[in-house]
PDB file of C-alpha atoms and ligand atoms in Angstrom:
ATOM      1  CA  MET A1467     -15.929  19.422 -33.696  1.00  0.00           C
ATOM      2  CA  SER A1468     -17.989  16.795 -33.828  1.00  0.00           C
ATOM      3  CA  LEU A1469     -19.325  15.356 -37.151  1.00  0.00           C
ATOM      4  CA  SER A1470     -23.628  15.625 -38.440  1.00  0.00           C
ATOM      5  CA  TYR A1471     -24.599  12.476 -39.202  1.00  0.00           C
ATOM      6  CA  GLU A1472     -24.000  13.380 -43.251  1.00  0.00           C
ATOM      7  CA  GLU A1473     -20.254  13.865 -42.717  1.00  0.00           C
ATOM      8  CA  LEU A1474     -20.417  10.935 -40.506  1.00  0.00           C
ATOM      9  CA  VAL A1475     -21.094   9.055 -43.943  1.00  0.00           C
ATOM     10  CA  SER A1476     -19.373  10.927 -46.453  1.00  0.00           C
ATOM     11  CA  LEU A1477     -16.238   9.641 -43.691  1.00  0.00           C
ATOM     12  CA  LYS A1478     -17.386   6.118 -43.862  1.00  0.00           C
ATOM     13  CA  ASP A1479     -17.841   5.930 -47.815  1.00  0.00           C
ATOM     14  CA  GLU A1480     -14.164   7.432 -48.336  1.00  0.00           C
ATOM     15  CA  PHE A1481     -12.603   5.192 -45.353  1.00  0.00           C
ATOM     16  CA  GLN A1482     -14.265   1.868 -47.305  1.00  0.00           C
ATOM     17  CA  LYS A1483     -13.179   3.567 -50.589  1.00  0.00           C
ATOM     18  CA  LYS A1484      -9.025   3.081 -49.348  1.00  0.00           C
ATOM     19  CA  HIS A1485      -9.562  -0.090 -47.357  1.00  0.00           C
ATOM     20  CA  PRO A1486     -11.812  -2.195 -49.256  1.00  0.00           C
ATOM     21  CA  PHE A1487     -12.319  -4.719 -45.492  1.00  0.00           C
ATOM     22  CA  SER A1488     -15.560  -5.649 -44.107  1.00  0.00           C
ATOM     23  CA  PRO A1489     -15.512  -6.194 -39.594  1.00  0.00           C
ATOM     24  CA  GLU A1490     -18.024  -8.386 -38.271  1.00  0.00           C
ATOM     25  CA  ILE A1491     -16.797  -7.560 -34.362  1.00  0.00           C
ATOM     26  CA  GLY A1492     -14.915  -4.243 -33.269  1.00  0.00           C
ATOM     27  CA  ILE A1493     -12.288  -4.475 -30.415  1.00  0.00           C
ATOM     28  CA  VAL A1494     -11.252  -1.563 -27.870  1.00  0.00           C
ATOM     29  CA  LEU A1495      -8.451  -2.115 -26.223  1.00  0.00           C
ATOM     30  CA  GLY A1496      -7.888   0.135 -23.461  1.00  0.00           C
ATOM     31  CA  SER A1497      -4.481   1.197 -21.396  1.00  0.00           C
ATOM     32  CA  GLY A1498      -1.841  -0.639 -21.657  1.00  0.00           C
ATOM     33  CA  LEU A1499      -4.152  -3.866 -23.156  1.00  0.00           C
ATOM     34  CA  ASP A1500      -3.126  -4.258 -26.675  1.00  0.00           C
ATOM     35  CA  SER A1501      -1.092  -7.050 -26.679  1.00  0.00           C
ATOM     36  CA  ILE A1502      -3.363  -9.015 -28.636  1.00  0.00           C
ATOM     37  CA  VAL A1503      -2.398  -6.555 -31.930  1.00  0.00           C
ATOM     38  CA  ASP A1504       0.083  -8.824 -32.161  1.00  0.00           C
ATOM     39  CA  GLN A1505      -1.860 -12.689 -32.684  1.00  0.00           C
ATOM     40  CA  ILE A1506      -4.781 -10.416 -35.007  1.00  0.00           C
ATOM     41  CA  GLU A1507      -3.184 -11.457 -39.229  1.00  0.00           C
ATOM     42  CA  ILE A1508      -2.536  -7.788 -40.180  1.00  0.00           C
ATOM     43  CA  GLU A1509      -4.474  -6.045 -43.007  1.00  0.00           C
ATOM     44  CA  GLU A1510      -3.784  -2.074 -42.443  1.00  0.00           C
ATOM     45  CA  ILE A1511      -2.980  -0.003 -39.669  1.00  0.00           C
ATOM     46  CA  ILE A1512      -4.727   3.190 -40.078  1.00  0.00           C
ATOM     47  CA  PRO A1513      -3.193   5.653 -37.840  1.00  0.00           C
ATOM     48  CA  TYR A1514      -6.359   7.955 -37.067  1.00  0.00           C
ATOM     49  CA  GLN A1515      -4.339  11.115 -38.105  1.00  0.00           C
ATOM     50  CA  GLU A1516      -5.282   9.888 -41.871  1.00  0.00           C
ATOM     51  CA  ILE A1517      -8.325   9.837 -42.330  1.00  0.00           C
ATOM     52  CA  PRO A1518     -10.059  13.224 -42.664  1.00  0.00           C
ATOM     53  CA  GLY A1519     -12.799  14.696 -40.142  1.00  0.00           C
ATOM     54  CA  MET A1520     -11.950  11.113 -36.585  1.00  0.00           C
ATOM     55  CA  PRO A1521     -10.238  13.229 -33.663  1.00  0.00           C
ATOM     56  CA  VAL A1522      -6.837  12.339 -32.920  1.00  0.00           C
ATOM     57  CA  SER A1523      -5.801  10.674 -29.833  1.00  0.00           C
ATOM     58  CA  THR A1524      -2.875  12.946 -27.752  1.00  0.00           C
ATOM     59  CA  ASN A1525      -2.518   9.977 -24.983  1.00  0.00           C
ATOM     60  CA  LYS A1526       1.075   9.054 -24.511  1.00  0.00           C
ATOM     61  CA  MET A1527      -0.232   5.550 -24.582  1.00  0.00           C
ATOM     62  CA  HIS A1528      -2.466   5.332 -26.487  1.00  0.00           C
ATOM     63  CA  LYS A1529      -1.579   4.271 -30.198  1.00  0.00           C
ATOM     64  CA  GLY A1530      -4.227   5.305 -31.696  1.00  0.00           C
ATOM     65  CA  GLN A1531      -4.697   3.516 -35.230  1.00  0.00           C
ATOM     66  CA  PHE A1532      -6.916   1.557 -36.248  1.00  0.00           C
ATOM     67  CA  VAL A1533      -5.773  -2.454 -36.364  1.00  0.00           C
ATOM     68  CA  LEU A1534      -8.166  -4.660 -39.135  1.00  0.00           C
ATOM     69  CA  GLY A1535      -7.219  -8.065 -39.870  1.00  0.00           C
ATOM     70  CA  THR A1536      -8.773 -11.370 -38.892  1.00  0.00           C
ATOM     71  CA  LEU A1537      -7.978 -13.063 -34.875  1.00  0.00           C
ATOM     72  CA  ASP A1538      -9.890 -17.060 -34.605  1.00  0.00           C
ATOM     73  CA  GLY A1539     -11.605 -16.073 -38.073  1.00  0.00           C
ATOM     74  CA  VAL A1540     -13.185 -13.476 -37.221  1.00  0.00           C
ATOM     75  CA  LYS A1541     -12.484  -9.840 -39.054  1.00  0.00           C
ATOM     76  CA  VAL A1542     -11.613  -7.557 -36.645  1.00  0.00           C
ATOM     77  CA  MET A1543     -11.589  -4.018 -36.446  1.00  0.00           C
ATOM     78  CA  VAL A1544      -9.325  -3.024 -33.102  1.00  0.00           C
ATOM     79  CA  MET A1545      -8.920   0.697 -32.136  1.00  0.00           C
ATOM     80  CA  GLN A1546      -5.234   0.297 -30.786  1.00  0.00           C
ATOM     81  CA  GLY A1547      -6.093   3.648 -28.025  1.00  0.00           C
ATOM     82  CA  ARG A1548      -9.611   5.565 -27.596  1.00  0.00           C
ATOM     83  CA  LEU A1549     -10.335   8.766 -27.139  1.00  0.00           C
ATOM     84  CA  HIS A1550     -11.040  10.514 -23.692  1.00  0.00           C
ATOM     85  CA  LEU A1551     -12.700  13.120 -22.792  1.00  0.00           C
ATOM     86  CA  TYR A1552      -9.904  14.511 -20.265  1.00  0.00           C
ATOM     87  CA  GLU A1553      -8.807  15.119 -23.256  1.00  0.00           C
ATOM     88  CA  GLY A1554     -10.815  17.878 -24.559  1.00  0.00           C
ATOM     89  CA  TYR A1555     -13.154  15.830 -26.494  1.00  0.00           C
ATOM     90  CA  GLU A1556     -16.939  16.282 -26.447  1.00  0.00           C
ATOM     91  CA  ALA A1557     -18.526  12.880 -26.261  1.00  0.00           C
ATOM     92  CA  LYS A1558     -19.429  12.889 -29.492  1.00  0.00           C
ATOM     93  CA  GLU A1559     -16.298  13.272 -30.747  1.00  0.00           C
ATOM     94  CA  VAL A1560     -15.393  10.288 -28.404  1.00  0.00           C
ATOM     95  CA  VAL A1561     -17.221   8.067 -29.644  1.00  0.00           C
ATOM     96  CA  THR A1562     -16.805   8.612 -33.601  1.00  0.00           C
ATOM     97  CA  PRO A1563     -14.823   6.016 -34.397  1.00  0.00           C
ATOM     98  CA  HIS A1564     -17.669   4.149 -32.805  1.00  0.00           C
ATOM     99  CA  ILE A1565     -19.790   5.406 -35.473  1.00  0.00           C
ATOM    100  CA  LEU A1566     -17.680   4.434 -38.062  1.00  0.00           C
ATOM    101  CA  MET A1567     -17.593   0.896 -36.964  1.00  0.00           C
ATOM    102  CA  LYS A1568     -21.355   0.732 -37.178  1.00  0.00           C
ATOM    103  CA  LEU A1569     -21.542   1.873 -40.274  1.00  0.00           C
ATOM    104  CA  LEU A1570     -18.939  -0.083 -41.315  1.00  0.00           C
ATOM    105  CA  GLY A1571     -20.852  -2.869 -40.563  1.00  0.00           C
ATOM    106  CA  VAL A1572     -19.782  -4.076 -37.561  1.00  0.00           C
ATOM    107  CA  LYS A1573     -22.855  -6.172 -35.248  1.00  0.00           C
ATOM    108  CA  GLY A1574     -20.346  -6.893 -32.176  1.00  0.00           C
ATOM    109  CA  VAL A1575     -18.125  -4.530 -30.135  1.00  0.00           C
ATOM    110  CA  ILE A1576     -15.972  -5.976 -27.522  1.00  0.00           C
ATOM    111  CA  LEU A1577     -14.781  -3.130 -25.161  1.00  0.00           C
ATOM    112  CA  THR A1578     -12.081  -3.036 -22.918  1.00  0.00           C
ATOM    113  CA  ASN A1579     -10.305  -0.945 -20.369  1.00  0.00           C
ATOM    114  CA  ALA A1580      -7.937  -1.075 -16.999  1.00  0.00           C
ATOM    115  CA  CYS A1581      -9.832   0.387 -14.365  1.00  0.00           C
ATOM    116  CA  GLY A1582      -9.657   1.024 -10.228  1.00  0.00           C
ATOM    117  CA  ALA A1583     -11.461  -1.280  -7.726  1.00  0.00           C
ATOM    118  CA  VAL A1584     -14.071  -0.271  -5.510  1.00  0.00           C
ATOM    119  CA  ASN A1585     -15.784  -3.337  -4.402  1.00  0.00           C
ATOM    120  CA  LEU A1586     -13.568  -4.606  -1.201  1.00  0.00           C
ATOM    121  CA  SER A1587     -13.248  -8.480  -2.364  1.00  0.00           C
ATOM    122  CA  TYR A1588     -11.362  -7.498  -5.561  1.00  0.00           C
ATOM    123  CA  HIS A1589      -7.813  -7.526  -6.303  1.00  0.00           C
ATOM    124  CA  PRO A1590      -5.731  -5.753  -8.506  1.00  0.00           C
ATOM    125  CA  GLY A1591      -4.963  -8.004 -11.736  1.00  0.00           C
ATOM    126  CA  GLU A1592      -8.415  -9.147 -11.770  1.00  0.00           C
ATOM    127  CA  PHE A1593     -10.880  -8.632 -14.673  1.00  0.00           C
ATOM    128  CA  MET A1594     -14.167  -7.806 -14.341  1.00  0.00           C
ATOM    129  CA  LEU A1595     -16.743  -8.357 -17.044  1.00  0.00           C
ATOM    130  CA  ILE A1596     -19.293  -5.214 -17.281  1.00  0.00           C
ATOM    131  CA  GLU A1597     -23.315  -5.459 -16.570  1.00  0.00           C
ATOM    132  CA  ASP A1598     -24.121  -2.200 -15.839  1.00  0.00           C
ATOM    133  CA  HIS A1599     -22.992   1.307 -15.369  1.00  0.00           C
ATOM    134  CA  ILE A1600     -23.447   5.116 -13.500  1.00  0.00           C
ATOM    135  CA  CYS A1601     -22.097   7.717 -15.334  1.00  0.00           C
ATOM    136  CA  PHE A1602     -24.498  10.417 -15.100  1.00  0.00           C
ATOM    137  CA  GLU A1603     -21.931  13.000 -14.401  1.00  0.00           C
ATOM    138  CA  VAL A1604     -20.474  13.063 -17.319  1.00  0.00           C
ATOM    139  CA  GLU A1605     -21.909  14.322 -20.697  1.00  0.00           C
ATOM    140  CA  SER A1606     -24.387  11.500 -23.032  1.00  0.00           C
ATOM    141  CA  PRO A1607     -22.576  11.654 -26.585  1.00  0.00           C
ATOM    142  CA  LEU A1608     -26.574  12.081 -27.554  1.00  0.00           C
ATOM    143  CA  LYS A1609     -26.570  15.194 -26.132  1.00  0.00           C
ATOM    144  CA  GLY A1610     -28.211  17.479 -29.411  1.00  0.00           C
ATOM    145  CA  PRO A1611     -30.392  17.316 -32.632  1.00  0.00           C
ATOM    146  CA  ASN A1612     -30.740  13.108 -33.137  1.00  0.00           C
ATOM    147  CA  MET A1613     -29.251  11.183 -35.342  1.00  0.00           C
ATOM    148  CA  ASP A1614     -32.485   9.736 -36.086  1.00  0.00           C
ATOM    149  CA  MET A1615     -30.900   7.405 -38.909  1.00  0.00           C
ATOM    150  CA  LEU A1616     -28.790   6.280 -36.511  1.00  0.00           C
ATOM    151  CA  THR A1617     -30.084   6.323 -32.926  1.00  0.00           C
ATOM    152  CA  THR A1618     -34.286   6.664 -31.406  1.00  0.00           C
ATOM    153  CA  ARG A1619     -34.429   9.921 -29.500  1.00  0.00           C
ATOM    154  CA  PHE A1620     -34.986   7.829 -25.787  1.00  0.00           C
ATOM    155  CA  PRO A1621     -33.029   4.541 -26.561  1.00  0.00           C
ATOM    156  CA  ASP A1622     -33.730   1.802 -23.976  1.00  0.00           C
ATOM    157  CA  MET A1623     -30.700   1.240 -21.856  1.00  0.00           C
ATOM    158  CA  SER A1624     -31.734  -1.702 -20.314  1.00  0.00           C
ATOM    159  CA  ASP A1625     -29.465  -3.550 -21.227  1.00  0.00           C
ATOM    160  CA  ILE A1626     -26.230  -2.086 -22.294  1.00  0.00           C
ATOM    161  CA  TYR A1627     -23.800  -4.547 -22.247  1.00  0.00           C
ATOM    162  CA  SER A1628     -25.217  -8.030 -24.225  1.00  0.00           C
ATOM    163  CA  LYS A1629     -26.398 -10.270 -20.686  1.00  0.00           C
ATOM    164  CA  GLU A1630     -26.761 -13.286 -22.463  1.00  0.00           C
ATOM    165  CA  ILE A1631     -23.171 -12.935 -24.275  1.00  0.00           C
ATOM    166  CA  THR A1632     -21.661 -11.162 -20.585  1.00  0.00           C
ATOM    167  CA  ASN A1633     -23.344 -14.740 -18.892  1.00  0.00           C
ATOM    168  CA  CYS A1634     -21.690 -17.019 -21.877  1.00  0.00           C
ATOM    169  CA  ILE A1635     -18.484 -15.387 -21.334  1.00  0.00           C
ATOM    170  CA  GLU A1636     -18.603 -15.045 -17.651  1.00  0.00           C
ATOM    171  CA  LYS A1637     -19.370 -19.377 -17.368  1.00  0.00           C
ATOM    172  CA  GLU A1638     -16.971 -19.661 -20.496  1.00  0.00           C
ATOM    173  CA  ALA A1639     -14.151 -17.499 -18.047  1.00  0.00           C
ATOM    174  CA  LYS A1640     -14.981 -19.777 -14.939  1.00  0.00           C
ATOM    175  CA  LYS A1641     -14.262 -22.466 -17.186  1.00  0.00           C
ATOM    176  CA  GLU A1642     -10.717 -21.642 -17.836  1.00  0.00           C
ATOM    177  CA  SER A1643     -10.108 -20.644 -14.098  1.00  0.00           C
ATOM    178  CA  LEU A1644     -10.088 -16.811 -15.116  1.00  0.00           C
ATOM    179  CA  PRO A1645     -10.255 -14.571 -11.854  1.00  0.00           C
ATOM    180  CA  VAL A1646     -13.713 -13.166 -13.388  1.00  0.00           C
ATOM    181  CA  HIS A1647     -16.347 -10.813 -11.361  1.00  0.00           C
ATOM    182  CA  LYS A1648     -19.778  -9.167 -13.069  1.00  0.00           C
ATOM    183  CA  GLY A1649     -20.133  -5.814 -11.449  1.00  0.00           C
ATOM    184  CA  VAL A1650     -21.195  -1.650 -11.617  1.00  0.00           C
ATOM    185  CA  PHE A1651     -18.824   0.774 -13.713  1.00  0.00           C
ATOM    186  CA  MET A1652     -18.619   4.123 -13.000  1.00  0.00           C
ATOM    187  CA  GLN A1653     -17.226   6.495 -15.226  1.00  0.00           C
ATOM    188  CA  PHE A1654     -15.935   9.815 -13.914  1.00  0.00           C
ATOM    189  CA  VAL A1655     -14.571  12.163 -16.953  1.00  0.00           C
ATOM    190  CA  GLY A1656     -11.130  12.208 -15.427  1.00  0.00           C
ATOM    191  CA  PRO A1657      -7.879  12.810 -15.943  1.00  0.00           C
ATOM    192  CA  GLN A1658      -7.305  13.085 -12.092  1.00  0.00           C
ATOM    193  CA  PHE A1659      -7.972  10.176  -9.982  1.00  0.00           C
ATOM    194  CA  GLU A1660     -11.136   9.940  -7.722  1.00  0.00           C
ATOM    195  CA  THR A1661     -10.699  11.253  -4.228  1.00  0.00           C
ATOM    196  CA  LYS A1662     -11.859   9.185  -1.292  1.00  0.00           C
ATOM    197  CA  ALA A1663     -14.595  11.119  -0.836  1.00  0.00           C
ATOM    198  CA  GLU A1664     -16.159  10.470  -4.896  1.00  0.00           C
ATOM    199  CA  ILE A1665     -14.865   6.413  -4.635  1.00  0.00           C
ATOM    200  CA  LYS A1666     -16.906   6.336  -0.833  1.00  0.00           C
ATOM    201  CA  MET A1667     -20.237   8.247  -3.217  1.00  0.00           C
ATOM    202  CA  ALA A1668     -19.391   5.315  -5.976  1.00  0.00           C
ATOM    203  CA  ARG A1669     -19.180   2.333  -3.458  1.00  0.00           C
ATOM    204  CA  THR A1670     -22.529   3.532  -1.772  1.00  0.00           C
ATOM    205  CA  LEU A1671     -24.370   4.358  -5.780  1.00  0.00           C
ATOM    206  CA  GLY A1672     -23.014   0.338  -5.936  1.00  0.00           C
ATOM    207  CA  ALA A1673     -19.904   0.753  -8.278  1.00  0.00           C
ATOM    208  CA  ASP A1674     -17.572  -2.303  -8.618  1.00  0.00           C
ATOM    209  CA  ALA A1675     -15.148  -0.054 -10.500  1.00  0.00           C
ATOM    210  CA  VAL A1676     -14.149   3.058 -11.657  1.00  0.00           C
ATOM    211  CA  GLY A1677     -12.400   4.801 -15.025  1.00  0.00           C
ATOM    212  CA  MET A1678     -12.537   7.459 -17.626  1.00  0.00           C
ATOM    213  CA  SER A1679     -13.820   6.007 -20.031  1.00  0.00           C
ATOM    214  CA  THR A1680     -16.094   2.884 -21.902  1.00  0.00           C
ATOM    215  CA  ALA A1681     -19.464   3.983 -20.170  1.00  0.00           C
ATOM    216  CA  ILE A1682     -20.165   6.873 -22.568  1.00  0.00           C
ATOM    217  CA  GLU A1683     -19.321   4.392 -25.841  1.00  0.00           C
ATOM    218  CA  ALA A1684     -21.258   1.157 -24.375  1.00  0.00           C
ATOM    219  CA  LEU A1685     -24.502   3.889 -24.020  1.00  0.00           C
ATOM    220  CA  MET A1686     -23.237   5.100 -27.931  1.00  0.00           C
ATOM    221  CA  LEU A1687     -23.217   1.394 -29.501  1.00  0.00           C
ATOM    222  CA  SER A1688     -26.508  -0.187 -27.595  1.00  0.00           C
ATOM    223  CA  ALA A1689     -28.612   3.236 -28.277  1.00  0.00           C
ATOM    224  CA  MET A1690     -27.705   1.908 -32.212  1.00  0.00           C
ATOM    225  CA  GLY A1691     -28.025  -1.561 -31.826  1.00  0.00           C
ATOM    226  CA  VAL A1692     -24.476  -2.973 -32.032  1.00  0.00           C
ATOM    227  CA  LYS A1693     -24.100  -5.976 -29.314  1.00  0.00           C
ATOM    228  CA  THR A1694     -21.884  -4.889 -26.619  1.00  0.00           C
ATOM    229  CA  VAL A1695     -19.204  -6.742 -23.827  1.00  0.00           C
ATOM    230  CA  ALA A1696     -17.156  -4.591 -21.439  1.00  0.00           C
ATOM    231  CA  LEU A1697     -13.940  -6.258 -20.314  1.00  0.00           C
ATOM    232  CA  SER A1698     -12.023  -4.406 -17.492  1.00  0.00           C
ATOM    233  CA  VAL A1699      -8.720  -4.737 -15.624  1.00  0.00           C
ATOM    234  CA  LEU A1700      -9.051  -3.900 -12.087  1.00  0.00           C
ATOM    235  CA  THR A1701      -4.960  -2.012 -11.994  1.00  0.00           C
ATOM    236  CA  ASN A1702      -5.979  -1.001  -8.654  1.00  0.00           C
ATOM    237  CA  MET A1703      -7.973   0.017  -5.666  1.00  0.00           C
ATOM    238  CA  ALA A1704      -9.283   3.143  -6.539  1.00  0.00           C
ATOM    239  CA  CYS A1705      -8.581   5.971  -3.874  1.00  0.00           C
ATOM    240  CA  GLY A1706      -8.651   5.902  -0.541  1.00  0.00           C
ATOM    241  CA  ILE A1707      -8.505   2.113   0.174  1.00  0.00           C
ATOM    242  CA  LEU A1708      -5.063   1.554   0.096  1.00  0.00           C
ATOM    243  CA  GLU A1709      -2.276   3.981   1.765  1.00  0.00           C
ATOM    244  CA  GLU A1710      -0.333   4.011  -2.173  1.00  0.00           C
ATOM    245  CA  LYS A1711      -0.978   7.094  -4.149  1.00  0.00           C
ATOM    246  CA  LEU A1712      -2.470   5.974  -7.788  1.00  0.00           C
ATOM    247  CA  SER A1713       0.040   6.115 -10.810  1.00  0.00           C
ATOM    248  CA  ASP A1714      -0.774   5.268 -14.588  1.00  0.00           C
ATOM    249  CA  GLU A1715       2.505   4.049 -14.144  1.00  0.00           C
ATOM    250  CA  ASP A1716       1.235   1.861 -12.002  1.00  0.00           C
ATOM    251  CA  VAL A1717      -2.097   1.269 -14.582  1.00  0.00           C
ATOM    252  CA  ILE A1718      -0.152   0.273 -17.370  1.00  0.00           C
ATOM    253  CA  ARG A1719       1.771  -2.027 -14.924  1.00  0.00           C
ATOM    254  CA  ILE A1720      -0.548  -3.882 -13.551  1.00  0.00           C
ATOM    255  CA  SER A1721      -2.029  -3.702 -17.326  1.00  0.00           C
ATOM    256  CA  LYS A1722       0.437  -5.719 -18.655  1.00  0.00           C
ATOM    257  CA  GLN A1723       1.221  -7.690 -16.294  1.00  0.00           C
ATOM    258  CA  SER A1724      -2.252  -9.509 -16.917  1.00  0.00           C
ATOM    259  CA  LYS A1725      -1.295  -9.739 -21.098  1.00  0.00           C
ATOM    260  CA  GLU A1726      -1.910 -13.729 -21.035  1.00  0.00           C
ATOM    261  CA  PRO A1727      -4.668 -14.052 -18.746  1.00  0.00           C
ATOM    262  CA  PHE A1728      -6.547 -11.211 -20.594  1.00  0.00           C
ATOM    263  CA  GLU A1729      -5.386 -12.283 -23.943  1.00  0.00           C
ATOM    264  CA  LYS A1730      -7.103 -15.281 -23.068  1.00  0.00           C
ATOM    265  CA  LEU A1731     -10.392 -13.611 -21.708  1.00  0.00           C
ATOM    266  CA  LEU A1732     -10.766 -11.214 -24.417  1.00  0.00           C
ATOM    267  CA  ARG A1733     -10.603 -15.133 -27.346  1.00  0.00           C
ATOM    268  CA  ILE A1734     -13.319 -16.289 -25.354  1.00  0.00           C
ATOM    269  CA  ALA A1735     -15.322 -12.962 -25.457  1.00  0.00           C
ATOM    270  CA  LEU A1736     -14.856 -12.399 -29.093  1.00  0.00           C
ATOM    271  CA  LYS A1737     -15.837 -16.003 -29.923  1.00  0.00           C
ATOM    272  CA  GLU A1738     -19.041 -15.836 -28.217  1.00  0.00           C
ATOM    273  CA  LEU A1739     -19.780 -12.519 -29.164  1.00  0.00           C
ATOM    274  CA  LYS A1740     -19.009 -13.225 -33.071  1.00  0.00           C
ATOM    275  CA  GLN A1741     -21.367 -16.526 -32.095  1.00  0.00           C
ATOM    276  CA  HIS A1742     -24.381 -14.549 -30.595  1.00  0.00           C
ATOM    277  CA  CYS A1743     -23.713 -12.106 -33.776  1.00  0.00           C
TER     278      CYS A1743
HETATM  279  N1  HPA B 389      -9.506   5.617 -11.592  1.00  0.00           N
HETATM  280  C1  HPA B 389     -10.118   6.242 -12.909  1.00  0.00           C
HETATM  281  N2  HPA B 389      -9.069   5.384 -14.008  1.00  0.00           N
HETATM  282  C2  HPA B 389      -8.515   3.998 -13.637  1.00  0.00           C
HETATM  283  C3  HPA B 389      -7.931   3.649 -12.276  1.00  0.00           C
HETATM  284  C4  HPA B 389      -9.124   4.448 -11.078  1.00  0.00           C
HETATM  285  O1  HPA B 389      -8.519   3.953  -9.953  1.00  0.00           O
HETATM  286  N3  HPA B 389      -7.082   2.990 -12.444  1.00  0.00           N
HETATM  287  C5  HPA B 389      -7.359   2.671 -13.597  1.00  0.00           C
HETATM  288  N4  HPA B 389      -7.995   3.276 -14.439  1.00  0.00           N
END
């Protein structure tokens, strides 16, 4: 069940009472991408199930907890594990933690994910900064009665992923010789990987990468006026490009192999986002 605005505010009030921490930037860590947590000066770890009203992550690859602390001098609220539509949640439930972050005062969010490369010039192990997305097949978290205190009824979506900050991240990443692309992400519901025909369709529509999260989170954050950037790790070529079958083990393996350059990219993104917030 998704929460009303009043319920979300009382969730925030309860959270603040128990954890008096004022986060500046939110970070959402995707599958196998949570090694950065070891670099954080941690103040507190709060499993989602300890927060009344908060949906709980059911994915074995996702820890399902908030990490509050400081990274490179910035107060961060990290989601170590996110919620997905394929777990059975409604889009509104998936973005409950993002709304909580906004209500707690977060000004900018870095979304991260593992995804499949659709663009034939991309390679596994490389990164993509999301510059735009396609998620027309996916339920909007804005569906239903509008939460007027959070968003307008018909929010503009022309700069969901801050172009200015994304360009700065790209420039800094290139200086560090990180293999970074900039492209269009398409969200599918999952949990099955896409078919060959769906990947052909995604490419025809203009997608460079596909995954099972992120776009609806970004659209909610953008609608709430939170500056958002998104970093994807291309863990595999999408279905039908290579002979091999796709597996979640391979996704996690490549995510984990990208640990060092990914941490570098994330820290660049944090610095740039903080500077612009
Ligand atoms: N498709 C969808 N989600 C993914 C993929 C993919 O190929 N790789 C990692 N997450």
